[in-house]
Short mmCIF file of C-alpha atoms and ligand atoms in Angstrom, two decimals:
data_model
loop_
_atom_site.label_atom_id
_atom_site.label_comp_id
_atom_site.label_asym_id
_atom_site.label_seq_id
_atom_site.Cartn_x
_atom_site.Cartn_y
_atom_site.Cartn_z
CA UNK A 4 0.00 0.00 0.00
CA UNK A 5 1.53 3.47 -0.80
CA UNK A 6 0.65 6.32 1.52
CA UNK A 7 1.00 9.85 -0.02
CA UNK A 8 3.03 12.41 1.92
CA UNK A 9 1.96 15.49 2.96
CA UNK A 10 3.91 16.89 6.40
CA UNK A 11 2.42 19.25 8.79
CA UNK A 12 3.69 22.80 8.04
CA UNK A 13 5.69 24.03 11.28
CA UNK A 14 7.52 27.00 12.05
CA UNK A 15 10.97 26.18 12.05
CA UNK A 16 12.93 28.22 14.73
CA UNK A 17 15.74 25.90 15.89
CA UNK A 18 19.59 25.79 14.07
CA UNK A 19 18.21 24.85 10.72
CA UNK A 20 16.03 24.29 8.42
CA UNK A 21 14.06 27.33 8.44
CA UNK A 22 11.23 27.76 6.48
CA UNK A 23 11.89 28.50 2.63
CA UNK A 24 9.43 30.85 0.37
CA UNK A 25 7.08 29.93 -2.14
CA UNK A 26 9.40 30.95 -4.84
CA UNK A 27 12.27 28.57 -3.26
CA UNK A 28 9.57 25.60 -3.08
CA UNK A 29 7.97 26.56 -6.47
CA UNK A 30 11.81 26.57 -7.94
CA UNK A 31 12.04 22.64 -7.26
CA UNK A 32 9.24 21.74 -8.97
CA UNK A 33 10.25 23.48 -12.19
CA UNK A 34 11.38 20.27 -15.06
CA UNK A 35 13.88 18.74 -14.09
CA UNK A 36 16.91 19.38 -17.09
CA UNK A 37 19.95 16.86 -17.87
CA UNK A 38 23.21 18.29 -16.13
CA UNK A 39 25.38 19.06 -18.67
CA UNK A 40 22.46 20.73 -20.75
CA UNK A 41 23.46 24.48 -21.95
CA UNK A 42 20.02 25.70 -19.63
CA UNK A 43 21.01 24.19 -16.74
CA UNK A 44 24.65 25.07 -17.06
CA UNK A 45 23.93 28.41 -17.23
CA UNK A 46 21.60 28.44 -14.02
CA UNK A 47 24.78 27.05 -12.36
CA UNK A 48 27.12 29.85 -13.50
CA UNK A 49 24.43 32.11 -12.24
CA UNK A 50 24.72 30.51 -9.06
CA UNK A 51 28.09 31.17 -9.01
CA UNK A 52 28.52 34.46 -9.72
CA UNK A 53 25.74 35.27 -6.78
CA UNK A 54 27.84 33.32 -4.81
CA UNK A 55 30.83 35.39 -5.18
CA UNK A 56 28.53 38.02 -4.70
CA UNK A 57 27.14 36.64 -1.46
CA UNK A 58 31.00 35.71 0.09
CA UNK A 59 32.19 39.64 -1.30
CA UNK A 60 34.86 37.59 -3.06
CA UNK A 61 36.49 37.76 -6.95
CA UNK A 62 37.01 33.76 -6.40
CA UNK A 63 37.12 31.99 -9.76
CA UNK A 64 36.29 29.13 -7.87
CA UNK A 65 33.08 29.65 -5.92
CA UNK A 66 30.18 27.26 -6.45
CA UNK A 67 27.69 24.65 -4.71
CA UNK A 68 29.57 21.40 -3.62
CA UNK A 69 26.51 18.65 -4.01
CA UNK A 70 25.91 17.90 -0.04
CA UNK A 71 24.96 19.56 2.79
CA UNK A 72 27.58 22.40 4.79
CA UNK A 73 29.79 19.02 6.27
CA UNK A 74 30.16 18.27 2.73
CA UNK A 75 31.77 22.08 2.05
CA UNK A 76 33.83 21.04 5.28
CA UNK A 77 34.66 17.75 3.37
CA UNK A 78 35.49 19.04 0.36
CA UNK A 79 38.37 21.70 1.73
CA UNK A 80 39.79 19.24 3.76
CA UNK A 81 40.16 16.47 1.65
CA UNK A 82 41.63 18.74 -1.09
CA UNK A 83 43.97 21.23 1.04
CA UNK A 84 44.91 18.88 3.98
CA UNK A 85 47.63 15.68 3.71
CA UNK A 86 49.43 13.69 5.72
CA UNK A 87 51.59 16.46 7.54
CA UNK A 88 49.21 18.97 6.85
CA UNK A 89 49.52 21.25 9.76
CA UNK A 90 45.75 22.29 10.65
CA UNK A 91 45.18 25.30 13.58
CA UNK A 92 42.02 24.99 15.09
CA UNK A 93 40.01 27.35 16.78
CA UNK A 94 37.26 25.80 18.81
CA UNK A 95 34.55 27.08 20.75
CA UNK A 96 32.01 25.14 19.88
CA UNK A 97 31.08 21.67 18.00
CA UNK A 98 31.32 23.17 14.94
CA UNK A 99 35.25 24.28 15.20
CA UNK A 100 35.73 20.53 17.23
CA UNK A 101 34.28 19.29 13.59
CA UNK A 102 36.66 20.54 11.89
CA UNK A 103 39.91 19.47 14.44
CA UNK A 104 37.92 16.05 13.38
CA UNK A 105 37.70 15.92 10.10
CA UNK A 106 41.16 17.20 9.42
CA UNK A 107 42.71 14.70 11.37
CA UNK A 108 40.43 11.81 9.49
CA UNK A 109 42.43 12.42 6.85
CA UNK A 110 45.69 12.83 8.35
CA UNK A 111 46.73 16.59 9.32
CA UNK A 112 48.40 17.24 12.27
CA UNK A 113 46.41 18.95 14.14
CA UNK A 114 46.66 21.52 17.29
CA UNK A 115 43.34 22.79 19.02
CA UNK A 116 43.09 25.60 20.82
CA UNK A 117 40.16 26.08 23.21
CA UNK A 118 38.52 28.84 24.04
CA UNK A 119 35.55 28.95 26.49
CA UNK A 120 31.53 28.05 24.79
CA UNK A 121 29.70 30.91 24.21
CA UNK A 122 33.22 33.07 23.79
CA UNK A 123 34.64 33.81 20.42
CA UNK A 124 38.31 33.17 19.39
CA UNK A 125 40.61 35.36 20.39
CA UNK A 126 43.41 36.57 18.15
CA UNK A 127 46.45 36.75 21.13
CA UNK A 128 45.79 32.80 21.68
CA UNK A 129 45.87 32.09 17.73
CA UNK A 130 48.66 34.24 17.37
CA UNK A 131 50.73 32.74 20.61
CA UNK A 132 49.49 28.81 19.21
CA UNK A 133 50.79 30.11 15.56
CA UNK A 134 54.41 30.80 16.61
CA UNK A 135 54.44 27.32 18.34
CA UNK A 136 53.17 25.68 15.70
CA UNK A 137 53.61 27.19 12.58
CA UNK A 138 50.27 25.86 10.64
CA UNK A 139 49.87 25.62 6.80
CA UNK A 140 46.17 26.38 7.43
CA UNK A 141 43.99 28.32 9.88
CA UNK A 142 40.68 27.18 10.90
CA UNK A 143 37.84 29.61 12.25
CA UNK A 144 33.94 29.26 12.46
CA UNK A 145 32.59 32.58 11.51
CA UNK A 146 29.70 31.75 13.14
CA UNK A 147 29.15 28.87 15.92
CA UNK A 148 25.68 27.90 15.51
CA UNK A 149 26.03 25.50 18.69
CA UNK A 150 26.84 28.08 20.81
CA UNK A 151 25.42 31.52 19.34
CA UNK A 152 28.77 33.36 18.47
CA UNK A 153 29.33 35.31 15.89
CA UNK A 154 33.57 35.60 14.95
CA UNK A 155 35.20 38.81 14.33
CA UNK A 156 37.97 37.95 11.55
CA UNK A 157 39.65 41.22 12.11
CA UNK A 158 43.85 40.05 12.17
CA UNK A 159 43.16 36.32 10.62
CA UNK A 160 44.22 37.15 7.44
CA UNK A 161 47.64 38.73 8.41
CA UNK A 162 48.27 35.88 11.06
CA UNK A 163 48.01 33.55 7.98
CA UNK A 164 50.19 35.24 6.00
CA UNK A 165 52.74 35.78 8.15
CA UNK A 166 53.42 31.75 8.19
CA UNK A 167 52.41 31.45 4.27
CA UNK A 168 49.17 29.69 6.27
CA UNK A 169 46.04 29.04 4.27
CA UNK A 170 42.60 30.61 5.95
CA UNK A 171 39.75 28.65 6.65
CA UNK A 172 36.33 29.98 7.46
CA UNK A 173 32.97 28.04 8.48
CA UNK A 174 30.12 30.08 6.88
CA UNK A 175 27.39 27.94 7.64
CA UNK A 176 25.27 30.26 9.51
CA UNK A 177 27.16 33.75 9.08
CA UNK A 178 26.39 33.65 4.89
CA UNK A 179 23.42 35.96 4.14
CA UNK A 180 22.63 36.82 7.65
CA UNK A 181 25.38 38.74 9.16
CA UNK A 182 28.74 40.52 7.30
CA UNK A 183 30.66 38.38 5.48
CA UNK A 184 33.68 39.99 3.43
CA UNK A 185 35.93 36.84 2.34
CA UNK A 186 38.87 38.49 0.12
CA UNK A 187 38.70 41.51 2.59
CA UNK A 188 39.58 39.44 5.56
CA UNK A 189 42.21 37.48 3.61
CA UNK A 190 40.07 34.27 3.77
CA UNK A 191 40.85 31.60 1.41
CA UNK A 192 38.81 28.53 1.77
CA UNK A 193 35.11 29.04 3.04
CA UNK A 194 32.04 26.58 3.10
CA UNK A 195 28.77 27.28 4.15
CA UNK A 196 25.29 25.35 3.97
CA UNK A 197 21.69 26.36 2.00
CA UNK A 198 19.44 25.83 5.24
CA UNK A 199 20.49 28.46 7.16
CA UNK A 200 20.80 32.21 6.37
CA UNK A 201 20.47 31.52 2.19
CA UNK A 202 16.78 30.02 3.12
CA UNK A 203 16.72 27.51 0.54
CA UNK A 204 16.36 23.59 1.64
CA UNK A 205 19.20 21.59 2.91
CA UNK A 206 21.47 20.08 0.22
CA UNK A 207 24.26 22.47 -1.54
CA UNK A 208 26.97 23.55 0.30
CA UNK A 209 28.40 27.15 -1.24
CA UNK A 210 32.40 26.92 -1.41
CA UNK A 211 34.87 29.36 -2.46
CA UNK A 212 38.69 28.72 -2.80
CA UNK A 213 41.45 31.58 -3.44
CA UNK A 214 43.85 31.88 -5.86
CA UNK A 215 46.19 31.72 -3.23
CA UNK A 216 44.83 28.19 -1.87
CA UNK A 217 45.00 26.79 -5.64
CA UNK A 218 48.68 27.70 -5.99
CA UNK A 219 49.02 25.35 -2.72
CA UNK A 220 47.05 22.96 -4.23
CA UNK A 221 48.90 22.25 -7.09
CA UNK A 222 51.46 21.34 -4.89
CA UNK A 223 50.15 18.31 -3.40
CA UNK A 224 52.23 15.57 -2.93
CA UNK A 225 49.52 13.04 -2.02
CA UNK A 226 46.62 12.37 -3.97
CA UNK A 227 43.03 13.27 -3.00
CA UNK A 228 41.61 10.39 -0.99
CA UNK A 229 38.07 11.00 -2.33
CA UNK A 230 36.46 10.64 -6.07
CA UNK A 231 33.12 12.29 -5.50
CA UNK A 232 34.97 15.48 -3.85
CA UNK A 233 38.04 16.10 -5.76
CA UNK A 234 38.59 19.21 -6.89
CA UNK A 235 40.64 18.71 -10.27
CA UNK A 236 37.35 16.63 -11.29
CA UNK A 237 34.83 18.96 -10.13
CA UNK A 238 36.39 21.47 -11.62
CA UNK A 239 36.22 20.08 -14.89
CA UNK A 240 31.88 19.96 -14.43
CA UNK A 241 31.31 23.29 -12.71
CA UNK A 242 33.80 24.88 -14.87
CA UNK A 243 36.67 27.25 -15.13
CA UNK A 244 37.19 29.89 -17.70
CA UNK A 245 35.91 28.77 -20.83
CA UNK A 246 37.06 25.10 -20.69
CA UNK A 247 34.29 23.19 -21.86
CA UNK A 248 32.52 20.96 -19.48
CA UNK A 249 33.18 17.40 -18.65
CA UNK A 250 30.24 14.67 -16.55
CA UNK A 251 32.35 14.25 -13.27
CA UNK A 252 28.35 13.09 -10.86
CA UNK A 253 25.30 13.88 -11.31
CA UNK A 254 24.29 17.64 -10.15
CA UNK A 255 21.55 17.69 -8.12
CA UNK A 256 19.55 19.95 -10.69
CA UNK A 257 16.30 20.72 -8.39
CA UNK A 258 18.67 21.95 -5.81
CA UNK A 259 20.26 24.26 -8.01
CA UNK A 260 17.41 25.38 -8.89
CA UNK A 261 16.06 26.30 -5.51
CA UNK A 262 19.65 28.01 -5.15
CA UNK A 263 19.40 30.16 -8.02
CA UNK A 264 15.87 31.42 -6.29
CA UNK A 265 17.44 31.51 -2.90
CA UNK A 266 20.13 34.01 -4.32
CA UNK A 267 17.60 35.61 -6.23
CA UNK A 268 16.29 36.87 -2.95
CA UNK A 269 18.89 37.49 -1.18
CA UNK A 270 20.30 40.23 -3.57
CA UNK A 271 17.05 41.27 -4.24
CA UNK A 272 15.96 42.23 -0.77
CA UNK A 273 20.42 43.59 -0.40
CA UNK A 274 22.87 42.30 1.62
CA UNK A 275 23.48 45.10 4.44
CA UNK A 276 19.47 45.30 4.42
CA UNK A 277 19.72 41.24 5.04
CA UNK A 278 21.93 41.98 8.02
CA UNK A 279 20.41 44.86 9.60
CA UNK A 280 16.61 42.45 9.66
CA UNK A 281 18.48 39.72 11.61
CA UNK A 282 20.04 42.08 13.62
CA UNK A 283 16.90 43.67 14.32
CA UNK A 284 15.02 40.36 15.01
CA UNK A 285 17.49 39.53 17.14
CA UNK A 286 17.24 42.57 19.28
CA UNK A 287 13.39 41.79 18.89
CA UNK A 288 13.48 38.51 20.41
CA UNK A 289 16.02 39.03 23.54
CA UNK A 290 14.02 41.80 24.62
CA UNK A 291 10.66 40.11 24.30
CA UNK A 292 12.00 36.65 25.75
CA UNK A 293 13.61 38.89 29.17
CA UNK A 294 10.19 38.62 30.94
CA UNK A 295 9.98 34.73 31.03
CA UNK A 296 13.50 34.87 32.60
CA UNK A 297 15.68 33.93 29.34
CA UNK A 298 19.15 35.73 29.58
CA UNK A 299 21.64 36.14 26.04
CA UNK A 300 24.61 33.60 26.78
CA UNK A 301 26.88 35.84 24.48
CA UNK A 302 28.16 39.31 24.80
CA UNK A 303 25.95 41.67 22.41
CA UNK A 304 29.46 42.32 20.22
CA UNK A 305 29.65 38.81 19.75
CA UNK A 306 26.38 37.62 19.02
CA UNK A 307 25.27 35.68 15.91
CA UNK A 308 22.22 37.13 15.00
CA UNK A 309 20.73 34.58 13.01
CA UNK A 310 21.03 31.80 15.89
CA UNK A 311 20.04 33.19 19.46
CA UNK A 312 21.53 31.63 22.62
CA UNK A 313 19.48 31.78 25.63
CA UNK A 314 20.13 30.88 28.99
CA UNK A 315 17.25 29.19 30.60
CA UNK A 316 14.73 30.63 33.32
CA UNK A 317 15.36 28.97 36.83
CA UNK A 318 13.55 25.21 37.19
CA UNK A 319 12.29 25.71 33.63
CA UNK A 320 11.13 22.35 31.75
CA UNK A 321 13.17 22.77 28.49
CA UNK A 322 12.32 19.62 26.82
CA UNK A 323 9.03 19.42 28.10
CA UNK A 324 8.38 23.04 26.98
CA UNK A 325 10.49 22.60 23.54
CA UNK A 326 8.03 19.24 22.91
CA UNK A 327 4.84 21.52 23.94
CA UNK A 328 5.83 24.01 21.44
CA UNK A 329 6.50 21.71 18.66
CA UNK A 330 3.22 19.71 19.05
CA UNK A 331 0.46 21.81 19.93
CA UNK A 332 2.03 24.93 18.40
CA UNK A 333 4.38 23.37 15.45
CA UNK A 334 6.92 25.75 16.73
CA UNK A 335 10.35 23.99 16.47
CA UNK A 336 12.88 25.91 19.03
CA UNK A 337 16.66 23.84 19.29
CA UNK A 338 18.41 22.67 22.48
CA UNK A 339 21.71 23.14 23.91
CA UNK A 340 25.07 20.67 22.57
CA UNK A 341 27.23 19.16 24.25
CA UNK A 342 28.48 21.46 27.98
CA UNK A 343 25.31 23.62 26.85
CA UNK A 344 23.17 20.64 26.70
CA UNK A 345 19.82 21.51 29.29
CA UNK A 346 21.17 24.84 29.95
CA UNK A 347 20.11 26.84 26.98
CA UNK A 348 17.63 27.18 23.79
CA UNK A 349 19.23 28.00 20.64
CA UNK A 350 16.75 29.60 18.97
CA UNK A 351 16.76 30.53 14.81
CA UNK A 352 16.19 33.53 13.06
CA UNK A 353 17.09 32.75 9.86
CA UNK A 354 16.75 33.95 6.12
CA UNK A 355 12.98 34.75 6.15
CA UNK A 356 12.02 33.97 9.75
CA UNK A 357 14.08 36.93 10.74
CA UNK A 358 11.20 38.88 11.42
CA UNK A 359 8.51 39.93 14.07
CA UNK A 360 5.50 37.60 13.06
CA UNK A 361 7.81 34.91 13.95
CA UNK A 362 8.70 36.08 17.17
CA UNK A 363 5.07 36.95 17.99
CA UNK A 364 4.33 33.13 17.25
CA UNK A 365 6.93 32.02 19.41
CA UNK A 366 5.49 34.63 22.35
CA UNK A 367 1.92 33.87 22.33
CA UNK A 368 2.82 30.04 22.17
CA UNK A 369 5.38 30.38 25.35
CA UNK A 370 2.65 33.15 26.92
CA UNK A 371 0.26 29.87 27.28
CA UNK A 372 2.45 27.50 27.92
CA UNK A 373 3.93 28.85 30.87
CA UNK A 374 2.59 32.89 30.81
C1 LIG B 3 24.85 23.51 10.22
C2 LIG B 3 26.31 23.75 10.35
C3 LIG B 3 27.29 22.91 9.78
C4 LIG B 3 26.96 21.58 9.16
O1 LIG B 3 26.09 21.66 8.15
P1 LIG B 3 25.17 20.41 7.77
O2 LIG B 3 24.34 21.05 6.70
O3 LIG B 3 24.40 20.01 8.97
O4 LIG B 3 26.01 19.34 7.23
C5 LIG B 3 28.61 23.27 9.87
N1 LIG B 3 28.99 24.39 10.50
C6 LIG B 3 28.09 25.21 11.09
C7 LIG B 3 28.57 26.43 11.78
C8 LIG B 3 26.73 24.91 11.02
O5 LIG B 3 25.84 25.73 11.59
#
């Protein structure tokens, strides 16, 4: 027996999903086109020249790796880490502890540093960890969706050069929501994921790589360890100049699609205008939220506007409450990670749920619950 699906719309206020427009939905439904059709190949380099667009970089190489944003993560370190690789990693948060994992999956050497949850990086520990250590590539989260921090990059970019170090940055949840200026902050790898800020379903994962970072790459001793990631083969599909295009997989074509629309958007409503609505909606939602008790767990300069980090009201029932909200008000609201975990609601204001019809949803739901 086949059962047609049809799932309950919900408001989706926790890290990600969020909710997507009409226009994104509408966009997957279009027909679907063969991949290496002249159409379709155009609606790609579209996408990737509102990519560049999106990062604020000049990036030849900028475009949608097929996955979601652990596949960007993938991607950079499969192609720009070996054996002997030596990876710097910031971590404050699961996100930066991701990347000290992946990185040494595939062999880097790797050196942590650890800075407090709920803290950004700071630039006097990276710098003192640098001299030690003297990486071939930086890592920083831009923004920590587990913890709510939002990373100022300001003195990445010279640390990096000063040891001829390649810069990493996680854009998951920083890309369309809050600044991002790659080439002006020296960066020269960057992933980030469709679900969050871009407001397009999960499934592409937007990566840019410097002209810097392809110099070091053609100087890899080891080959990649992956077929469905590697760069001199994607390359050869999403394209390059006017080299004409080669079948490496299949792209996911309704995807791109929704991408295209997502961009679309984005530069239609303007970046800065983008940022200043989560900022705003941010602001919103703290204020509203400080009557039931909820307290920001990051400084204001620090905070990621996009994904709010509240500490919980004393004796407060999170996953009864979180449950309560997603069933009888199909509000979805995200839990704490990891030291977090039970302490705090992470809760989403991303893309188009950045706004105050959301946050009046979430306030009448939590003025019943426990008003
Ligand atoms: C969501 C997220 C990821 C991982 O993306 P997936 O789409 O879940 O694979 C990586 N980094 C950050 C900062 C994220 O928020």
């Amino acid at each position: 027996m086949s059962k047609a699906l049809f799932p309950t719309e919900k408001l989706l206020m926790g890290p990600g999903p969020c909710n997507v427009s009409a226009r994104v939905r509408g966009a997957m439904a279009m027909p679907l086109l063969g991949h290496m059709d002249k159409e379709f190949i155009s609606i790609m380099d579209d996408c990737k020249v509102m990519l560049r667009e999106v990062y604020d970089t000049k990036n030849e190489v900028t475009f949608p790796v097929s996955g979601t944003g652990s596949a960007g993560m993938d991607f950079l370190m499969v192609n720009f880490v070996e054996p002997g690789t030596r990876v710097l990693v910031a971590v404050n948060g699961v996100f930066g502890g991701r990347i000290a994992n992946v990185s040494e999956k595939i062999g880097g050497t790797v050196k942590r540093v650890d800075f407090e949850w709920g803290t950004p990086a700071t630039l006097e520990a990276m710098t003192a960890a640098a001299a030690e250590f003297e990486p071939h590539i930086i890592c920083v989260v831009n923004g920590e969706t587990s913890t709510g921090v939002y990373q100022d990059f300001g003195g990445f970019g010279d640390l990096a050069r000063k040891y001829d170090a390649l810069l990493l940055a996680d854009c998951v949840t920083s890309l369309a929501g809050m600044p991002v200026h790659l080439d002006a902050w020296g960066v020269d790898l960057a992933y980030s994921g469709t679900q969050k800020c871009l407001a397009c379903p999960p499934g592409l994962s937007p990566v840019t790589v410097s002209a810097r970072a392809l110099e070091r790459y053609a100087k890899r001793k080891a080959p990649v360890p992956s077929f469905y990631l590697d760069l001199n083969e994607i390359i050869k599909y999403v394209g390059s100049g006017s080299a004409a295009r080669a079948y490496h997989h299949t792209a996911p074509i309704s995807m791109v699609y929704a991408l295209h629309q997502a961009l679309a958007e984005v530069l239609e409503e303007g970046l800065e205008a983008r940022w200043k609505r989560h900022k705003d909606a941010a602001t919103h939602l703290i204020a509203s939220l400080k009557k039931f008790g909820f307290e920001p767990l990051v400084a204001e300069k620090s905070r990621l506007n996009p994904l709010i980090t509240l500490r919980l009201p004393e004796g407060f029932d999170e996953a009864g409450i979180r449950a309560k909200l997603l069933s009888d008000y199909k509000i979805e609201v995200g839990s704490g990670l990891g030291p977090l975990a039970g302490k705090i609601w992470r809760i989403g204001l991303m893309g188009n749920n950045a706004n105050r019809n959301t946050i009046a949803a979430l306030l009448g739901a939590l003025d019943e619950v426990i008003g």
